[in-house]
Short mmCIF file of C-alpha atoms in Angstrom, two decimals:
data_model
loop_
_atom_site.label_atom_id
_atom_site.label_comp_id
_atom_site.label_asym_id
_atom_site.label_seq_id
_atom_site.Cartn_x
_atom_site.Cartn_y
_atom_site.Cartn_z
CA MET A 10 10.35 12.59 -9.38
CA PHE A 11 11.75 9.27 -10.50
CA THR A 12 9.25 6.50 -11.07
CA THR A 13 9.48 3.20 -12.87
CA THR A 14 7.09 1.96 -15.52
CA LEU A 15 4.41 -0.70 -15.29
CA LEU A 16 6.83 -3.24 -16.67
CA GLU A 17 8.88 -5.79 -14.77
CA PHE A 18 11.46 -4.36 -12.37
CA TRP A 19 14.08 -7.02 -12.97
CA ASP A 20 14.64 -6.62 -16.69
CA THR A 21 13.36 -3.19 -17.66
CA PRO A 22 13.68 0.34 -16.23
CA ALA A 23 16.96 1.64 -14.89
CA LYS A 24 16.87 2.49 -11.18
CA ILE A 25 19.23 4.73 -9.22
CA ARG A 26 21.21 3.54 -6.19
CA SER A 27 23.33 5.71 -3.93
CA HIS A 28 26.59 4.13 -2.79
CA ASP A 29 26.94 4.02 1.03
CA SER A 30 23.60 5.82 1.12
CA PHE A 31 23.80 6.71 4.83
CA SER A 32 27.29 8.23 4.74
CA PHE A 33 26.00 11.82 4.89
CA TYR A 34 25.40 11.12 8.57
CA ILE A 35 28.92 9.90 9.41
CA ASP A 36 29.86 11.19 12.86
CA GLU A 37 33.44 12.39 13.35
CA ALA A 38 32.99 12.05 17.11
CA SER A 39 32.18 8.34 16.88
CA PRO A 40 34.59 5.45 17.43
CA VAL A 41 36.25 3.80 14.44
CA GLY A 42 34.18 0.96 12.99
CA PRO A 43 35.06 -2.63 13.92
CA GLU A 44 35.72 -3.53 10.28
CA GLN A 45 38.70 -1.15 10.03
CA PRO A 46 42.23 -2.65 10.02
CA GLU A 47 44.66 -2.19 12.88
CA THR A 48 46.65 0.41 10.93
CA VAL A 49 43.59 2.69 10.79
CA GLN A 50 42.80 2.08 14.45
CA ASN A 51 46.37 3.05 15.37
CA PHE A 52 46.26 6.13 13.12
CA VAL A 53 43.17 7.40 14.93
CA SER A 54 44.55 6.57 18.38
CA VAL A 55 47.58 8.79 17.64
CA PHE A 56 45.97 11.69 15.76
CA GLY A 57 42.47 11.61 17.26
CA THR A 58 39.92 14.13 15.93
CA VAL A 59 42.20 15.31 13.12
CA ALA A 60 42.44 11.76 11.80
CA LYS A 61 38.66 11.32 11.90
CA LYS A 62 38.07 14.57 10.01
CA LEU A 63 40.41 13.35 7.28
CA MET A 64 38.76 9.93 7.28
CA ARG A 65 35.33 11.47 6.77
CA LYS A 66 36.54 13.20 3.61
CA TRP A 67 37.20 9.75 2.15
CA LEU A 68 34.37 7.79 3.75
CA ALA A 69 31.40 10.08 3.10
CA THR A 70 30.19 9.31 -0.42
CA GLN A 71 26.92 11.27 -0.26
CA THR A 72 26.09 14.87 0.65
CA MET A 73 22.32 14.41 0.95
CA ASN A 74 20.35 12.75 3.73
CA PHE A 75 17.72 10.09 3.00
CA THR A 76 14.94 12.64 2.52
CA GLY A 77 17.06 14.66 0.10
CA GLN A 78 18.02 11.55 -1.87
CA LEU A 79 14.39 10.42 -2.11
CA GLY A 80 13.34 13.85 -3.31
CA ALA A 81 16.08 13.76 -5.95
CA GLY A 82 14.93 10.39 -7.30
CA ILE A 83 16.96 7.77 -5.43
CA ARG A 84 14.91 4.65 -4.75
CA TYR A 85 17.61 2.12 -3.88
CA PHE A 86 19.67 2.36 -0.69
CA ASP A 87 23.01 0.67 0.05
CA LEU A 88 22.98 -0.04 3.81
CA ARG A 89 25.78 -1.31 6.07
CA ILE A 90 25.00 -2.11 9.68
CA SER A 91 27.18 -2.32 12.76
CA THR A 92 27.04 -2.60 16.51
CA LYS A 93 29.10 -0.14 18.52
CA PRO A 94 31.75 -1.52 20.92
CA ARG A 95 30.79 -1.38 24.58
CA ASP A 96 27.34 0.04 23.82
CA PRO A 97 25.11 -0.98 26.76
CA ASN A 98 21.95 -0.41 24.70
CA ASN A 99 23.04 -2.69 21.83
CA GLU A 100 21.92 -0.07 19.31
CA LEU A 101 22.35 -0.70 15.59
CA TYR A 102 24.09 1.95 13.51
CA PHE A 103 24.85 2.57 9.87
CA ALA A 104 28.62 2.43 9.49
CA HIS A 105 31.37 2.93 6.95
CA GLY A 106 34.72 3.30 8.67
CA LEU A 107 33.11 5.59 11.24
CA PHE A 108 29.64 5.29 12.72
CA SER A 109 26.68 7.08 11.22
CA ALA A 110 23.03 7.48 12.27
CA LYS A 111 21.04 4.95 14.26
CA VAL A 112 19.37 2.48 11.93
CA ASN A 113 15.87 3.01 13.29
CA GLU A 114 16.13 6.76 12.67
CA GLY A 115 17.12 6.27 9.03
CA LEU A 116 14.41 3.69 8.40
CA GLU A 117 11.80 5.98 9.98
CA GLU A 118 12.92 8.81 7.70
CA ILE A 119 12.37 6.63 4.64
CA HIS A 120 9.02 5.44 6.01
CA ALA A 121 7.81 9.03 6.36
CA PHE A 122 8.44 9.57 2.64
CA LEU A 123 6.61 6.38 1.71
CA SER A 124 3.61 7.35 3.82
CA GLU A 125 3.34 10.62 1.92
CA HIS A 126 3.87 8.91 -1.46
CA PRO A 127 1.88 5.63 -1.41
CA ARG A 128 2.73 4.71 -5.02
CA GLU A 129 6.49 4.94 -4.56
CA VAL A 130 8.65 1.85 -4.02
CA VAL A 131 12.11 1.60 -2.45
CA PHE A 132 14.79 -1.10 -2.32
CA LEU A 133 16.69 -1.51 0.96
CA ASP A 134 19.90 -3.49 0.49
CA PHE A 135 21.48 -4.60 3.78
CA ASN A 136 24.76 -5.91 2.40
CA HIS A 137 27.36 -5.61 5.16
CA PHE A 138 27.07 -6.51 8.85
CA TYR A 139 29.77 -5.76 11.43
CA GLY A 140 29.93 -7.09 14.97
CA MET A 141 26.44 -8.55 14.77
CA GLN A 142 25.32 -11.66 16.60
CA LYS A 143 22.08 -13.58 16.10
CA TYR A 144 20.14 -11.38 18.51
CA HIS A 145 21.27 -8.25 16.66
CA HIS A 146 19.82 -9.67 13.44
CA GLU A 147 16.62 -10.53 15.30
CA LYS A 148 16.47 -6.95 16.55
CA LEU A 149 16.89 -5.58 13.03
CA VAL A 150 14.23 -7.91 11.61
CA GLN A 151 11.79 -6.81 14.33
CA MET A 152 12.64 -3.18 13.62
CA LEU A 153 11.75 -3.67 9.96
CA LYS A 154 8.45 -5.29 10.94
CA ASP A 155 7.60 -2.48 13.35
CA ILE A 156 8.40 0.31 10.89
CA TYR A 157 7.25 -1.07 7.52
CA GLY A 158 4.83 -3.85 8.43
CA ASN A 159 2.67 -4.86 5.47
CA LYS A 160 4.48 -2.45 3.17
CA MET A 161 7.21 -5.07 2.67
CA CYS A 162 6.95 -7.37 -0.34
CA PRO A 163 7.66 -11.06 0.44
CA ALA A 164 10.49 -12.66 -1.50
CA ILE A 165 9.22 -14.14 -4.78
CA PHE A 166 10.75 -14.81 -8.20
CA ALA A 167 12.29 -11.58 -9.48
CA GLN A 168 10.57 -12.07 -12.83
CA GLU A 169 7.18 -11.81 -11.10
CA VAL A 170 7.80 -8.35 -9.63
CA SER A 171 6.17 -5.50 -11.52
CA LEU A 172 5.11 -2.09 -10.36
CA LYS A 173 1.52 -3.04 -11.16
CA TYR A 174 1.81 -6.08 -8.86
CA LEU A 175 3.30 -3.98 -6.04
CA TRP A 176 0.58 -1.34 -6.35
CA GLU A 177 -2.16 -3.96 -6.28
CA LYS A 178 -0.71 -5.53 -3.12
CA GLU A 179 0.15 -2.10 -1.62
CA TYR A 180 3.78 -3.11 -1.22
CA GLN A 181 6.32 -0.28 -1.10
CA VAL A 182 9.51 -1.90 0.24
CA LEU A 183 11.76 -4.70 -1.02
CA VAL A 184 14.38 -5.70 1.57
CA PHE A 185 17.52 -7.50 0.39
CA TYR A 186 19.53 -9.12 3.19
CA HIS A 187 23.02 -10.53 2.65
CA SER A 188 22.97 -13.04 5.50
CA PRO A 189 21.63 -16.58 5.98
CA VAL A 190 18.98 -14.95 8.18
CA ALA A 191 17.17 -14.06 4.95
CA LEU A 192 16.25 -17.71 4.44
CA GLU A 193 14.26 -17.69 7.70
CA VAL A 194 12.17 -14.54 7.15
CA PRO A 195 9.54 -14.35 4.35
CA PHE A 196 9.97 -10.63 3.65
CA LEU A 197 13.78 -10.76 3.34
CA TRP A 198 15.09 -11.26 -0.20
CA PRO A 199 18.36 -13.26 -0.23
CA GLY A 200 21.38 -11.16 -1.12
CA GLN A 201 22.28 -13.33 -4.11
CA MET A 202 19.15 -12.05 -5.83
CA MET A 203 20.89 -8.67 -6.09
CA PRO A 204 24.43 -9.22 -7.46
CA ALA A 205 26.65 -6.12 -7.36
CA PRO A 206 30.03 -6.84 -8.95
CA TRP A 207 32.74 -4.44 -7.76
CA ALA A 208 35.55 -3.23 -10.03
CA ASN A 209 37.82 -2.14 -7.14
CA THR A 210 39.86 0.25 -9.26
CA THR A 211 40.86 3.92 -9.38
CA ASP A 212 41.17 3.84 -13.17
CA PRO A 213 38.05 5.09 -15.05
CA GLU A 214 38.98 3.14 -18.19
CA LYS A 215 39.32 -0.13 -16.28
CA LEU A 216 36.04 0.61 -14.49
CA ILE A 217 34.18 1.05 -17.77
CA GLN A 218 35.65 -2.14 -19.20
CA PHE A 219 34.56 -3.99 -16.06
CA LEU A 220 31.05 -2.53 -16.17
CA GLN A 221 30.56 -3.54 -19.78
CA ALA A 222 31.84 -7.06 -19.17
CA SER A 223 29.58 -7.39 -16.13
CA ILE A 224 26.50 -6.46 -18.14
CA THR A 225 27.37 -9.12 -20.70
CA GLU A 226 27.62 -11.65 -17.87
CA ARG A 227 24.37 -10.39 -16.39
CA ARG A 228 22.47 -11.64 -19.43
CA LYS A 229 23.06 -15.18 -18.20
CA LYS A 230 21.61 -14.52 -14.74
CA GLY A 231 18.12 -13.05 -15.36
CA SER A 232 17.76 -11.23 -12.05
CA PHE A 233 18.13 -7.83 -10.46
CA PHE A 234 21.58 -6.48 -11.22
CA ILE A 235 23.70 -3.55 -10.01
CA SER A 236 26.24 -1.62 -12.08
CA GLN A 237 28.54 0.14 -9.61
CA VAL A 238 29.81 3.26 -11.37
CA VAL A 239 32.20 4.00 -8.52
CA LEU A 240 35.97 4.24 -8.18
CA THR A 241 37.74 2.88 -5.11
CA PRO A 242 40.83 4.72 -3.81
CA LYS A 243 44.04 2.87 -3.03
CA ALA A 244 46.08 3.72 0.05
CA SER A 245 48.50 5.67 -2.16
CA THR A 246 45.60 7.67 -3.61
CA VAL A 247 44.44 8.66 -0.14
CA VAL A 248 47.97 9.70 0.90
CA LYS A 249 48.35 11.95 -2.16
CA GLY A 250 45.00 13.65 -1.70
CA VAL A 251 44.57 13.21 2.03
CA ALA A 252 43.21 16.72 2.64
CA SER A 253 41.10 16.89 -0.52
CA GLY A 254 38.96 13.80 -0.09
CA LEU A 255 37.18 11.34 -2.34
CA ARG A 256 34.94 13.78 -4.19
CA GLU A 257 37.64 16.20 -5.34
CA THR A 258 40.46 13.71 -5.83
CA ILE A 259 38.61 10.97 -7.71
CA THR A 260 34.88 11.35 -8.35
CA GLU A 261 34.74 14.83 -9.91
CA ARG A 262 37.75 14.18 -12.14
CA ALA A 263 36.39 10.88 -13.44
CA LEU A 264 32.78 12.05 -13.79
CA PRO A 265 32.85 12.96 -17.51
CA ALA A 266 34.11 9.52 -18.57
CA MET A 267 31.70 7.71 -16.26
CA MET A 268 28.73 9.79 -17.42
CA GLN A 269 29.58 9.13 -21.05
CA TRP A 270 29.33 5.40 -20.35
CA VAL A 271 25.97 5.79 -18.60
CA ARG A 272 24.54 7.81 -21.52
CA THR A 273 25.34 5.01 -23.96
CA GLN A 274 23.51 2.33 -21.99
CA LYS A 275 20.07 0.85 -22.51
CA PRO A 276 17.90 -0.58 -19.73
CA GLY A 277 16.38 -4.01 -20.17
CA GLU A 278 17.11 -7.69 -19.77
CA SER A 279 20.35 -7.39 -21.73
CA GLY A 280 21.29 -3.97 -20.37
CA ILE A 281 21.56 -2.01 -17.15
CA ASN A 282 19.09 -2.47 -14.29
CA ILE A 283 20.29 -0.55 -11.21
CA VAL A 284 23.06 2.05 -11.38
CA THR A 285 25.14 3.06 -8.34
CA ALA A 286 27.15 6.24 -7.87
CA ASP A 287 28.95 8.33 -5.29
CA PHE A 288 27.69 11.89 -4.81
CA VAL A 289 24.57 11.25 -6.87
CA GLU A 290 23.83 14.95 -7.21
CA LEU A 291 26.97 15.60 -9.28
CA GLY A 292 26.46 16.61 -12.90
CA ASP A 293 23.36 15.19 -14.52
CA PHE A 294 23.68 11.63 -13.21
CA ILE A 295 20.13 11.32 -11.89
CA SER A 296 18.40 12.93 -14.86
CA THR A 297 20.51 10.88 -17.29
CA VAL A 298 19.46 7.57 -15.73
CA ILE A 299 15.83 8.68 -15.67
CA LYS A 300 15.99 9.57 -19.38
CA LEU A 301 17.17 6.04 -20.16
CA ASN A 302 13.76 4.80 -19.03
CA TYR A 303 12.00 6.95 -21.59
CA ILE A 304 14.26 5.53 -24.28
CA PHE A 305 13.26 2.06 -23.12
CA GLU A 306 9.55 2.90 -23.22
CA GLU A 307 9.86 4.32 -26.73
CA GLY A 308 11.60 1.15 -27.86
CA GLU A 309 8.86 -1.01 -26.34
CA ALA A 310 6.18 1.06 -28.03
CA ASN A 311 7.82 0.54 -31.42
CA THR A 312 8.08 -3.25 -31.13
#
């Protein structure tokens, strides 16, 4: 089980973040998400279910549900929220190209884990919103209150957050919210407190160069910080491997180079803080990041 140390969250142990954490639940029978371009909408209108099955191969970046990810050691969730067109109930859904599970169901699943493990802490990062009006945000905020209540840590200076502090206050949830709404709600941490630079490349070498440069830049910011160890397919990449999907075409092939970079990193104020990956169960990604924390603790003990 992955746990952090009693040192400050923001500049010490490495934490593990799943990219598009909810994508295991993507529903092939759902409509296409409102954020998709007209070309994708037209593709689906012509080819229907076949098109959606192919889309899922490229949109689903995780093979475990929330409970499985929590059990494996994931404590940071990348969440993208959308309304569904012509939905009379105005439900909120996780979405990435296609719609996924209802938001309340996913949040309840995470809450069940926290109730069974009162000394565990999770980060919920709501970083994309699609088709949402003010009342949708109000609905989501109320949902968070109803499910997590006093488990949520109010937004404070990142440097003040330690596991010891969270345990003493019985806080288990930090909610980051990439919308101006965050400024109006005490328990929402503004999105800028969690920068996540994106390489937007299919080239592992360019990705690693970007990650290293981003860490150097991070030293000037002194906050939470995400290193996205993920490759992003171009349209031409998808066309070439349309039936194979993201995992086989890109992630598995690039995994050795990406893992080698992770192994050479050190957590801390001048190093990595939160590490993101697709298909977090591949190889020894999770155990490698966890081991970095022991290296950090040994270094602290020797200083």
